[in-house]
Amino acid sequence: MTRRLPRHEVLLTEGAEQDLESIYDYIAESDGVANANHVLDQWMKIVDDLAHIPERGNYPKELAALGIREYRQTAFKPYRVIYRILGAQVIIYLIVDGRRDMQSVLARRLLGA
């Protein structure tokens, strides 16, 4: 008999929704709608994974270096997805190109600096 894992509800903050829309629009404009849809498909796989096993993500090294271990991350290259697990919910705060200056992005969006 297969054991069924509990399912978490995955929610996006307004900022994460804007991130996803911006990424999709940029890719659609620069690389075509087919490539933007491929990224959206990858995104949906991430959401499904987080709904089933959110603990699999590691701690963002930029936050772990500050002793902050309440956020986790997962990725679909080159994008990083930063989230928290709150009970039966997974809240996604940030979807960002990992090639950006992550220290300043995380400080501004998560720590309010």
mmCIF file of C-alpha atoms in Angstrom:
data_model
loop_
_atom_site.group_PDB
_atom_site.id
_atom_site.type_symbol
_atom_site.label_atom_id
_atom_site.label_comp_id
_atom_site.label_asym_id
_atom_site.label_seq_id
_atom_site.Cartn_x
_atom_site.Cartn_y
_atom_site.Cartn_z
ATOM 1 C CA MET A 1 0.000 0.000 0.000
ATOM 2 C CA THR A 2 1.313 3.451 -0.922
ATOM 3 C CA ARG A 3 1.499 5.970 1.873
ATOM 4 C CA ARG A 4 -0.004 9.297 0.881
ATOM 5 C CA LEU A 5 1.838 12.439 1.930
ATOM 6 C CA PRO A 6 -0.173 15.322 3.370
ATOM 7 C CA ARG A 7 -0.746 18.160 0.931
ATOM 8 C CA HIS A 8 0.170 21.753 1.775
ATOM 9 C CA GLU A 9 -1.622 24.753 0.353
ATOM 10 C CA VAL A 10 0.807 26.846 -1.726
ATOM 11 C CA LEU A 11 0.167 30.603 -1.707
ATOM 12 C CA LEU A 12 1.995 33.473 -3.396
ATOM 13 C CA THR A 13 2.473 36.900 -1.923
ATOM 14 C CA GLU A 14 1.586 39.832 -4.147
ATOM 15 C CA GLY A 15 5.308 40.396 -4.721
ATOM 16 C CA ALA A 16 5.826 36.788 -5.842
ATOM 17 C CA GLU A 17 2.867 37.052 -8.228
ATOM 18 C CA GLN A 18 4.414 40.188 -9.724
ATOM 19 C CA ASP A 19 7.771 38.404 -9.992
ATOM 20 C CA LEU A 20 6.201 35.545 -11.939
ATOM 21 C CA GLU A 21 4.284 37.878 -14.246
ATOM 22 C CA SER A 22 7.425 39.922 -14.938
ATOM 23 C CA ILE A 23 9.491 36.824 -15.687
ATOM 24 C CA TYR A 24 6.812 35.447 -18.015
ATOM 25 C CA ASP A 25 6.397 38.771 -19.841
ATOM 26 C CA TYR A 26 10.159 39.234 -20.238
ATOM 27 C CA ILE A 27 10.679 35.719 -21.640
ATOM 28 C CA ALA A 28 7.638 35.983 -23.937
ATOM 29 C CA GLU A 29 8.953 39.256 -25.339
ATOM 30 C CA SER A 30 12.607 38.298 -25.670
ATOM 31 C CA ASP A 31 12.465 34.519 -26.337
ATOM 32 C CA GLY A 32 8.899 33.842 -27.433
ATOM 33 C CA VAL A 33 5.671 32.659 -25.866
ATOM 34 C CA ALA A 34 6.628 28.973 -26.196
ATOM 35 C CA ASN A 35 9.683 29.489 -23.985
ATOM 36 C CA ALA A 36 7.671 31.555 -21.514
ATOM 37 C CA ASN A 37 5.108 28.746 -21.344
ATOM 38 C CA HIS A 38 7.922 26.232 -20.724
ATOM 39 C CA VAL A 39 9.069 28.295 -17.731
ATOM 40 C CA LEU A 40 5.467 28.442 -16.508
ATOM 41 C CA ASP A 41 5.280 24.626 -16.782
ATOM 42 C CA GLN A 42 8.471 24.344 -14.699
ATOM 43 C CA TRP A 43 6.939 26.723 -12.187
ATOM 44 C CA MET A 44 3.844 24.512 -11.865
ATOM 45 C CA LYS A 45 6.082 21.504 -11.131
ATOM 46 C CA ILE A 46 7.755 23.510 -8.351
ATOM 47 C CA VAL A 47 4.348 24.364 -6.849
ATOM 48 C CA ASP A 48 3.306 20.712 -6.974
ATOM 49 C CA ASP A 49 6.575 19.631 -5.316
ATOM 50 C CA LEU A 50 6.164 22.249 -2.586
ATOM 51 C CA ALA A 51 2.597 21.120 -1.960
ATOM 52 C CA HIS A 52 3.820 17.601 -1.245
ATOM 53 C CA ILE A 53 7.330 17.967 0.220
ATOM 54 C CA PRO A 54 8.072 21.586 1.185
ATOM 55 C CA GLU A 55 10.802 20.564 3.633
ATOM 56 C CA ARG A 56 13.026 19.446 0.777
ATOM 57 C CA GLY A 57 14.192 22.985 0.081
ATOM 58 C CA ASN A 58 17.425 24.202 1.597
ATOM 59 C CA TYR A 59 18.060 27.421 3.502
ATOM 60 C CA PRO A 60 19.189 30.353 1.351
ATOM 61 C CA LYS A 61 22.888 30.760 2.136
ATOM 62 C CA GLU A 62 22.563 34.541 2.304
ATOM 63 C CA LEU A 63 19.996 34.248 5.100
ATOM 64 C CA ALA A 64 21.603 31.259 6.827
ATOM 65 C CA ALA A 65 24.802 33.315 7.159
ATOM 66 C CA LEU A 66 22.743 35.780 9.233
ATOM 67 C CA GLY A 67 21.288 32.967 11.352
ATOM 68 C CA ILE A 68 17.877 33.195 9.653
ATOM 69 C CA ARG A 69 16.449 29.737 9.049
ATOM 70 C CA GLU A 70 12.737 30.423 8.683
ATOM 71 C CA TYR A 71 12.912 30.645 4.891
ATOM 72 C CA ARG A 72 13.727 27.906 2.412
ATOM 73 C CA GLN A 73 14.442 27.876 -1.275
ATOM 74 C CA THR A 74 14.106 25.708 -4.310
ATOM 75 C CA ALA A 75 15.087 26.475 -7.871
ATOM 76 C CA PHE A 76 14.437 26.007 -11.532
ATOM 77 C CA LYS A 77 17.524 27.442 -13.167
ATOM 78 C CA PRO A 78 18.267 30.278 -13.157
ATOM 79 C CA TYR A 79 15.324 31.174 -10.905
ATOM 80 C CA ARG A 80 15.223 30.831 -7.140
ATOM 81 C CA VAL A 81 11.967 30.484 -5.221
ATOM 82 C CA ILE A 82 12.082 31.680 -1.592
ATOM 83 C CA TYR A 83 9.313 30.449 0.710
ATOM 84 C CA ARG A 84 8.258 29.677 4.280
ATOM 85 C CA ILE A 85 6.319 26.780 5.692
ATOM 86 C CA LEU A 86 3.598 27.937 8.078
ATOM 87 C CA GLY A 87 1.614 24.973 9.326
ATOM 88 C CA ALA A 88 -0.232 23.466 6.370
ATOM 89 C CA GLN A 89 0.640 26.408 4.122
ATOM 90 C CA VAL A 90 3.665 27.160 1.978
ATOM 91 C CA ILE A 91 3.968 30.880 1.323
ATOM 92 C CA ILE A 92 6.136 31.939 -1.605
ATOM 93 C CA TYR A 93 7.680 35.354 -1.083
ATOM 94 C CA LEU A 94 10.108 35.739 -3.929
ATOM 95 C CA ILE A 95 10.795 34.369 -7.408
ATOM 96 C CA VAL A 96 13.997 35.855 -8.723
ATOM 97 C CA ASP A 97 16.786 35.280 -11.217
ATOM 98 C CA GLY A 98 19.558 33.773 -9.097
ATOM 99 C CA ARG A 99 22.194 35.725 -11.037
ATOM 100 C CA ARG A 100 21.044 38.956 -9.404
ATOM 101 C CA ASP A 101 22.610 40.393 -6.260
ATOM 102 C CA MET A 102 20.683 38.136 -3.918
ATOM 103 C CA GLN A 103 21.933 39.768 -0.728
ATOM 104 C CA SER A 104 20.255 43.078 -1.571
ATOM 105 C CA VAL A 105 17.110 41.469 -3.051
ATOM 106 C CA LEU A 106 16.587 39.339 0.059
ATOM 107 C CA ALA A 107 17.315 42.231 2.398
ATOM 108 C CA ARG A 108 14.840 44.497 0.625
ATOM 109 C CA ARG A 109 12.010 42.008 0.081
ATOM 110 C CA LEU A 110 12.216 39.773 3.155
ATOM 111 C CA LEU A 111 13.950 41.790 5.818
ATOM 112 C CA GLY A 112 12.539 45.216 4.942
ATOM 113 C CA ALA A 113 15.999 46.791 4.723
#
